[in-house]
Amino acid sequence: MLREPNPHGRPNSDVLLPWVNGLDVMRRPRRMFIIDFGLARTEEDCAKYDAPFAHVRERVRRERLSNKRALYARYWWCHVEPRPGMLAALAPLPRFLTSAAVTKHRLFAWLESPTLPDHQVFAFALDDDFSLGVLHSRIHEAWARAQGTQVRERERGFRYTPTTCFENFPLPAPSVEQRTPIADTAKELNVLRESWRNPPEWTAPRTLTFPGALDGPWRRFVRDAEARGIGTVHYPLTEPRDAECAAKLAKRTLTNLYNERPAWLANAHAKLDAAVAASYAFPADLSDDEILSRLLALNLARVAAEQATAKKQAAKPRTSRAKAAEEML
C-alpha cells in the first residue's frame, strides 16, 4: 500500500503509520502498521486513498455498521476513540517516551515518530534524556508502585495509572549542574540497552523507501521533494542478519534483560538513581518507605507554597485599572 498511487496524487503514507502495543515495547517490535485516516477527513476524502480505504471497507465496515453505538457506525472508516490531545502533543516530536500499562518491571523506552501507540501503551510528550532519567529512576518507581494498582496475577506485574503515578508525582527542580548528569546517564543507559537488544554482530541496517509528503506524518524522513511537496521517505530499520541471528535476537527483550539484570545494567541504574536523588537533595540509600515519605512532604510543601502565593495575590490592593473594570461590569 505504501508504494501504490492514488487518483488525487497524495501518497498512502499519509494514512499508514507504525502501530505498537505493550508487547512491542517489552519484547521485540513486530513492524506492524495501521490505517489511520485521522480526525478531519470526510468519507469522500478517505476514499481517494484507494487501497487503504478499500481494505477498511472490506474488513471493518460491516462490523462497524452493526455496532449499537451510533458514532461507531456513522464514522465507520475512523478510529472512534482517538486522543486528539495526545496526537497534537506528539506530532512535533522526533521521539517520545512510552511505558506499557501493565508490566512486571516499570520500564520506559523511546518510540520514534510517527508511531501510533495502542491504548495499553502510555505515551509521554517528552523527548529529552532528562525526563527519561527521572521517570526511570528508583524514586519514580517507588512512587509508581505505591500509587499504581496490582493486577490479579502478581507475576504479571502492576498497572501504571497516569493520574496517580505521573500527574501527582513531584518532579525535581534541579540546577543545570544537577540536570546534566541525569540526562547523560539516562542517555548512556539507553545506548547500552539498545546495543544489547540489537548488537551490530547480529543485525544489519535496512532502509524502507516509499512516497511521502512534506506535510504528512513521515515529513522528517522525506527527501528530494518536488514542487507538490511529495518526495521519498527513507525510513531506517534494523533487521537480523540471517535466520540464526533472528533466533538469538528473539530472546533479546527488555523483559528478559530486566529479569536477568546483568551487572552493567545494575551499575547504570545505580548511577542514574544517585544522580536523580541528588537533584532532590535526597540521600542515595533511602528505603522505598523513606522515599515515599519525602515525596509526600515535597508535594505538601509545594501545595502550601502555591496556596500562600495565591493568597498573597488576592490580598494585593486593586489597581485603578482593575477598579475601573469592576465599575464597568
Short mmCIF file of C-alpha atoms in Angstrom, two decimals:
data_model
loop_
_atom_site.label_atom_id
_atom_site.label_comp_id
_atom_site.label_asym_id
_atom_site.label_seq_id
_atom_site.Cartn_x
_atom_site.Cartn_y
_atom_site.Cartn_z
CA MET A 1 0.00 0.00 0.00
CA LEU A 2 2.83 2.41 0.81
CA ARG A 3 4.00 2.41 -2.78
CA GLU A 4 0.65 2.33 -4.60
CA PRO A 5 -0.57 5.51 -6.37
CA ASN A 6 -3.82 7.37 -5.72
CA PRO A 7 -6.14 9.38 -8.01
CA HIS A 8 -5.57 12.64 -6.09
CA GLY A 9 -1.77 12.28 -6.19
CA ARG A 10 -1.29 12.01 -2.44
CA PRO A 11 0.79 9.12 -1.03
CA ASN A 12 -0.76 6.38 1.08
CA SER A 13 1.85 7.11 3.74
CA ASP A 14 -0.47 9.97 4.77
CA VAL A 15 -2.70 7.35 6.39
CA LEU A 16 -0.36 4.41 7.10
CA LEU A 17 1.55 4.52 10.39
CA PRO A 18 3.59 2.13 12.53
CA TRP A 19 1.47 0.77 15.39
CA VAL A 20 2.70 -0.68 18.69
CA ASN A 21 1.21 -2.25 21.77
CA GLY A 22 2.78 -3.30 25.07
CA LEU A 23 4.32 -6.45 23.59
CA ASP A 24 6.23 -4.40 21.01
CA VAL A 25 7.70 -2.25 23.79
CA MET A 26 8.55 -5.04 26.23
CA ARG A 27 9.53 -7.74 23.72
CA ARG A 28 10.51 -7.18 20.09
CA PRO A 29 8.93 -4.77 17.59
CA ARG A 30 6.70 -6.64 15.14
CA ARG A 31 6.78 -3.88 12.49
CA MET A 32 3.01 -3.66 12.31
CA PHE A 33 1.24 -0.80 10.52
CA ILE A 34 -2.25 0.59 10.98
CA ILE A 35 -4.57 2.58 8.71
CA ASP A 36 -5.45 5.89 10.33
CA PHE A 37 -7.47 8.42 8.34
CA GLY A 38 -7.13 10.98 11.13
CA LEU A 39 -9.75 13.27 12.63
CA ALA A 40 -10.61 15.74 9.88
CA ARG A 41 -11.02 13.77 6.64
CA THR A 42 -14.51 13.03 5.34
CA GLU A 43 -15.50 9.68 3.89
CA GLU A 44 -15.09 11.22 0.42
CA ASP A 45 -11.57 12.40 1.29
CA CYS A 46 -10.60 8.99 2.63
CA ALA A 47 -11.91 7.16 -0.44
CA LYS A 48 -9.21 8.87 -2.53
CA TYR A 49 -6.62 6.78 -0.65
CA ASP A 50 -7.64 3.87 -2.84
CA ALA A 51 -6.06 0.72 -1.34
CA PRO A 52 -6.30 1.66 2.36
CA PHE A 53 -9.94 2.72 2.02
CA ALA A 54 -10.82 -0.46 0.13
CA HIS A 55 -9.18 -2.53 2.87
CA VAL A 56 -11.13 -0.78 5.64
CA ARG A 57 -14.38 -1.01 3.68
CA GLU A 58 -13.88 -4.75 3.18
CA ARG A 59 -12.58 -5.68 6.64
CA VAL A 60 -14.10 -3.11 9.01
CA ARG A 61 -17.30 -1.57 7.61
CA ARG A 62 -19.70 -4.49 8.15
CA GLU A 63 -18.80 -4.92 11.80
CA ARG A 64 -18.92 -1.21 12.49
CA LEU A 65 -22.32 -0.74 10.84
CA SER A 66 -23.76 -3.41 13.14
CA ASN A 67 -22.42 -1.68 16.26
CA LYS A 68 -25.14 -0.28 18.52
CA ARG A 69 -23.12 2.84 19.28
CA ALA A 70 -24.09 5.45 16.71
CA LEU A 71 -20.64 7.00 16.27
CA TYR A 72 -19.07 3.63 15.54
CA ALA A 73 -21.46 3.07 12.67
CA ARG A 74 -21.66 6.65 11.40
CA TYR A 75 -17.89 7.10 11.11
CA TRP A 76 -17.01 3.52 10.24
CA TRP A 77 -13.75 4.50 8.47
CA CYS A 78 -12.34 6.35 11.53
CA HIS A 79 -10.77 5.33 14.78
CA VAL A 80 -13.71 6.05 17.04
CA GLU A 81 -11.87 6.79 20.27
CA PRO A 82 -8.83 8.81 19.20
CA ARG A 83 -6.86 11.03 21.53
CA PRO A 84 -6.56 14.36 19.72
CA GLY A 85 -4.65 15.96 22.59
CA MET A 86 -2.06 13.20 22.56
CA LEU A 87 -1.73 13.29 18.77
CA ALA A 88 -1.23 17.07 18.77
CA ALA A 89 1.36 16.88 21.55
CA LEU A 90 3.36 14.09 19.88
CA ALA A 91 3.23 15.49 16.32
CA PRO A 92 6.24 17.87 16.58
CA LEU A 93 8.46 15.42 18.49
CA PRO A 94 11.02 13.19 16.72
CA ARG A 95 10.63 10.66 19.54
CA PHE A 96 8.57 10.26 22.70
CA LEU A 97 8.69 8.28 25.93
CA THR A 98 6.46 5.26 26.43
CA SER A 99 5.67 2.71 29.10
CA ALA A 100 3.40 -0.31 28.85
CA ALA A 101 0.31 -0.09 31.05
CA VAL A 102 0.88 -3.43 32.80
CA THR A 103 4.40 -4.75 33.33
CA LYS A 104 6.45 -6.77 35.76
CA HIS A 105 9.23 -4.18 35.56
CA ARG A 106 8.32 -0.49 35.28
CA LEU A 107 10.29 0.37 32.15
CA PHE A 108 10.40 3.44 29.93
CA ALA A 109 11.55 3.37 26.33
CA TRP A 110 11.69 5.63 23.30
CA LEU A 111 9.37 5.32 20.34
CA GLU A 112 10.16 7.10 17.11
CA SER A 113 7.64 9.36 15.38
CA PRO A 114 5.45 8.69 13.55
CA THR A 115 4.23 5.79 15.66
CA LEU A 116 0.69 5.29 16.93
CA PRO A 117 0.61 3.75 20.41
CA ASP A 118 -2.11 1.29 21.39
CA HIS A 119 -4.35 2.08 24.38
CA GLN A 120 -2.19 -0.24 26.53
CA VAL A 121 0.89 1.92 25.91
CA PHE A 122 1.17 5.23 27.75
CA ALA A 123 2.73 7.99 25.68
CA PHE A 124 4.54 10.91 27.32
CA ALA A 125 5.02 14.03 25.20
CA LEU A 126 8.66 14.23 26.29
CA ASP A 127 11.71 13.80 24.07
CA ASP A 128 14.62 14.73 26.38
CA ASP A 129 17.01 12.40 28.16
CA PHE A 130 16.49 14.18 31.49
CA SER A 131 12.83 13.10 31.54
CA LEU A 132 13.80 9.51 30.74
CA GLY A 133 16.25 9.60 33.63
CA VAL A 134 13.80 10.90 36.21
CA LEU A 135 10.97 8.56 35.22
CA HIS A 136 13.29 5.55 35.05
CA SER A 137 14.78 6.25 38.47
CA ARG A 138 14.14 4.24 41.61
CA ILE A 139 12.48 7.30 43.13
CA HIS A 140 9.78 7.37 40.47
CA GLU A 141 9.42 3.59 40.51
CA ALA A 142 8.83 3.58 44.27
CA TRP A 143 6.15 6.23 43.83
CA ALA A 144 4.54 4.43 40.86
CA ARG A 145 4.42 1.07 42.63
CA ALA A 146 2.76 2.69 45.64
CA GLN A 147 0.28 4.70 43.57
CA GLY A 148 -0.49 2.17 40.81
CA THR A 149 -2.61 -0.97 41.08
CA GLN A 150 -1.61 -4.59 41.39
CA VAL A 151 -3.09 -6.94 38.78
CA ARG A 152 -4.67 -10.19 39.93
CA GLU A 153 -1.74 -12.41 38.91
CA ARG A 154 1.15 -10.84 40.78
CA GLU A 155 3.78 -12.32 38.46
CA ARG A 156 2.28 -10.32 35.57
CA GLY A 157 3.19 -7.07 37.30
CA PHE A 158 1.33 -3.92 38.20
CA ARG A 159 -0.68 -1.30 36.36
CA TYR A 160 0.64 2.22 35.87
CA THR A 161 -2.17 4.75 36.33
CA PRO A 162 -1.22 8.16 34.85
CA THR A 163 -3.40 10.24 37.18
CA THR A 164 -1.76 8.93 40.36
CA CYS A 165 1.62 7.69 39.11
CA PHE A 166 2.59 10.59 36.85
CA GLU A 167 0.35 13.63 37.28
CA ASN A 168 0.78 13.65 41.07
CA PHE A 169 4.47 12.77 41.02
CA PRO A 170 6.60 15.67 42.33
CA LEU A 171 9.29 16.17 39.71
CA PRO A 172 12.62 17.56 40.89
CA ALA A 173 13.65 21.15 40.28
CA PRO A 174 17.36 20.63 39.57
CA SER A 175 20.06 23.13 38.82
CA VAL A 176 21.85 22.90 35.46
CA GLU A 177 24.71 21.14 37.23
CA GLN A 178 22.29 18.50 38.58
CA ARG A 179 20.26 18.18 35.38
CA THR A 180 23.17 17.36 33.07
CA PRO A 181 24.36 14.18 34.88
CA ILE A 182 20.80 12.82 34.86
CA ALA A 183 20.44 13.38 31.11
CA ASP A 184 23.90 11.99 30.34
CA THR A 185 23.40 8.89 32.50
CA ALA A 186 19.94 8.22 31.04
CA LYS A 187 21.34 8.52 27.52
CA GLU A 188 24.14 6.09 28.39
CA LEU A 189 21.60 3.63 29.85
CA ASN A 190 19.54 3.76 26.66
CA VAL A 191 22.60 3.25 24.44
CA LEU A 192 23.70 0.24 26.48
CA ARG A 193 20.25 -1.32 26.38
CA GLU A 194 19.82 -0.78 22.65
CA SER A 195 23.27 -2.21 21.94
CA TRP A 196 22.34 -5.29 23.96
CA ARG A 197 18.98 -5.63 22.19
CA ASN A 198 20.41 -5.16 18.70
CA PRO A 199 24.15 -5.97 18.67
CA PRO A 200 25.79 -4.99 15.37
CA GLU A 201 27.24 -8.50 15.05
CA TRP A 202 23.70 -9.90 14.67
CA THR A 203 21.96 -7.05 12.84
CA ALA A 204 22.11 -5.15 9.58
CA PRO A 205 20.69 -1.74 8.64
CA ARG A 206 17.93 -1.51 6.06
CA THR A 207 16.15 1.49 4.60
CA LEU A 208 12.48 1.26 3.70
CA THR A 209 11.60 3.69 0.88
CA PHE A 210 8.18 4.83 -0.29
CA PRO A 211 6.47 8.09 -1.37
CA GLY A 212 5.83 10.65 1.35
CA ALA A 213 4.71 14.25 1.75
CA LEU A 214 6.43 17.17 3.46
CA ASP A 215 3.13 17.96 5.18
CA GLY A 216 2.43 14.33 6.13
CA PRO A 217 3.30 12.23 9.20
CA TRP A 218 6.60 11.00 7.67
CA ARG A 219 7.86 14.51 6.86
CA ARG A 220 11.13 14.27 8.77
CA PHE A 221 12.18 11.28 6.65
CA VAL A 222 11.20 12.80 3.27
CA ARG A 223 13.96 13.60 0.78
CA ASP A 224 14.08 15.09 -2.72
CA ALA A 225 10.57 16.55 -2.62
CA GLU A 226 9.24 18.01 -5.85
CA ALA A 227 7.10 21.12 -6.31
CA ARG A 228 3.97 19.47 -4.85
CA GLY A 229 5.86 18.58 -1.68
CA ILE A 230 5.92 14.84 -2.47
CA GLY A 231 9.26 13.06 -2.15
CA THR A 232 10.71 9.76 -0.99
CA VAL A 233 10.64 8.58 2.61
CA HIS A 234 13.90 6.95 3.76
CA TYR A 235 12.88 5.08 6.90
CA PRO A 236 15.80 3.35 8.68
CA LEU A 237 15.27 -0.13 10.12
CA THR A 238 17.44 -2.63 11.95
CA GLU A 239 16.96 -6.27 10.96
CA PRO A 240 18.57 -9.65 11.77
CA ARG A 241 21.50 -10.61 9.55
CA ASP A 242 20.11 -14.11 9.00
CA ALA A 243 17.76 -16.72 10.48
CA GLU A 244 20.27 -17.77 13.13
CA CYS A 245 20.66 -14.18 14.28
CA ALA A 246 16.89 -13.73 14.26
CA ALA A 247 16.52 -16.66 16.65
CA LYS A 248 19.07 -15.19 19.04
CA LEU A 249 17.57 -11.70 18.82
CA ALA A 250 14.13 -13.05 19.71
CA LYS A 251 15.40 -13.54 23.27
CA ARG A 252 16.84 -10.02 23.50
CA THR A 253 13.80 -8.33 25.02
CA LEU A 254 13.55 -5.67 27.71
CA THR A 255 11.62 -8.10 29.90
CA ASN A 256 14.37 -10.72 29.68
CA LEU A 257 17.04 -8.10 30.22
CA TYR A 258 15.47 -6.86 33.45
CA ASN A 259 14.73 -10.41 34.60
CA GLU A 260 18.45 -11.18 34.28
CA ARG A 261 19.62 -7.71 35.38
CA PRO A 262 23.31 -8.14 34.46
CA ALA A 263 25.95 -6.19 36.36
CA TRP A 264 26.34 -3.50 33.69
CA LEU A 265 22.59 -2.77 33.83
CA ALA A 266 22.53 -2.66 37.63
CA ASN A 267 25.54 -0.31 37.61
CA ALA A 268 23.91 2.00 35.06
CA HIS A 269 20.72 2.23 37.13
CA ALA A 270 22.66 2.79 40.36
CA LYS A 271 24.47 5.69 38.69
CA LEU A 272 21.18 7.11 37.43
CA ASP A 273 19.47 6.70 40.80
CA ALA A 274 22.29 8.58 42.55
CA ALA A 275 22.06 11.47 40.06
CA VAL A 276 18.29 11.74 40.44
CA ALA A 277 18.49 11.53 44.24
CA ALA A 278 20.99 14.41 44.22
CA SER A 279 18.52 16.55 42.26
CA TYR A 280 16.03 16.11 45.12
CA ALA A 281 18.73 16.56 47.76
CA PHE A 282 17.87 13.04 48.95
CA PRO A 283 20.45 10.52 50.23
CA ALA A 284 21.09 7.84 47.61
CA ASP A 285 20.44 4.92 50.01
CA LEU A 286 16.89 5.68 51.15
CA SER A 287 14.40 2.84 51.56
CA ASP A 288 11.22 2.89 49.49
CA ASP A 289 9.19 3.99 52.53
CA GLU A 290 11.60 6.85 53.17
CA ILE A 291 11.39 7.90 49.52
CA LEU A 292 7.59 7.96 49.70
CA SER A 293 7.63 9.95 52.93
CA ARG A 294 9.92 12.59 51.44
CA LEU A 295 7.94 12.81 48.19
CA LEU A 296 4.72 13.32 50.16
CA ALA A 297 6.37 16.08 52.20
CA LEU A 298 7.59 17.70 48.98
CA ASN A 299 4.10 17.61 47.49
CA LEU A 300 2.57 19.12 50.63
CA ALA A 301 5.21 21.86 50.75
CA ARG A 302 4.58 22.79 47.11
CA VAL A 303 0.81 22.92 47.66
CA ALA A 304 1.30 25.16 50.70
CA ALA A 305 3.58 27.45 48.71
CA GLU A 306 1.06 27.71 45.87
CA GLN A 307 -1.74 28.50 48.30
CA ALA A 308 0.36 31.17 50.01
CA THR A 309 1.17 32.78 46.66
CA ALA A 310 -2.50 32.75 45.65
CA LYS A 311 -3.48 34.28 48.98
CA LYS A 312 -0.84 37.00 48.62
CA GLN A 313 -2.04 37.81 45.10
CA ALA A 314 -5.65 38.05 46.30
CA ALA A 315 -4.62 40.41 49.10
CA LYS A 316 -2.87 42.91 46.80
CA PRO A 317 -4.59 46.31 46.57
CA ARG A 318 -6.60 46.75 43.40
CA THR A 319 -5.11 49.00 40.74
CA SER A 320 -7.07 51.91 39.33
CA ARG A 321 -7.49 49.95 36.08
CA ALA A 322 -8.94 46.97 37.97
CA LYS A 323 -11.32 49.26 39.86
CA ALA A 324 -12.46 50.85 36.60
CA ALA A 325 -13.05 47.44 35.07
CA GLU A 326 -15.14 46.36 38.05
CA GLU A 327 -17.22 49.54 37.86
CA MET A 328 -17.87 48.92 34.16
CA LEU A 329 -19.05 45.41 34.93
#
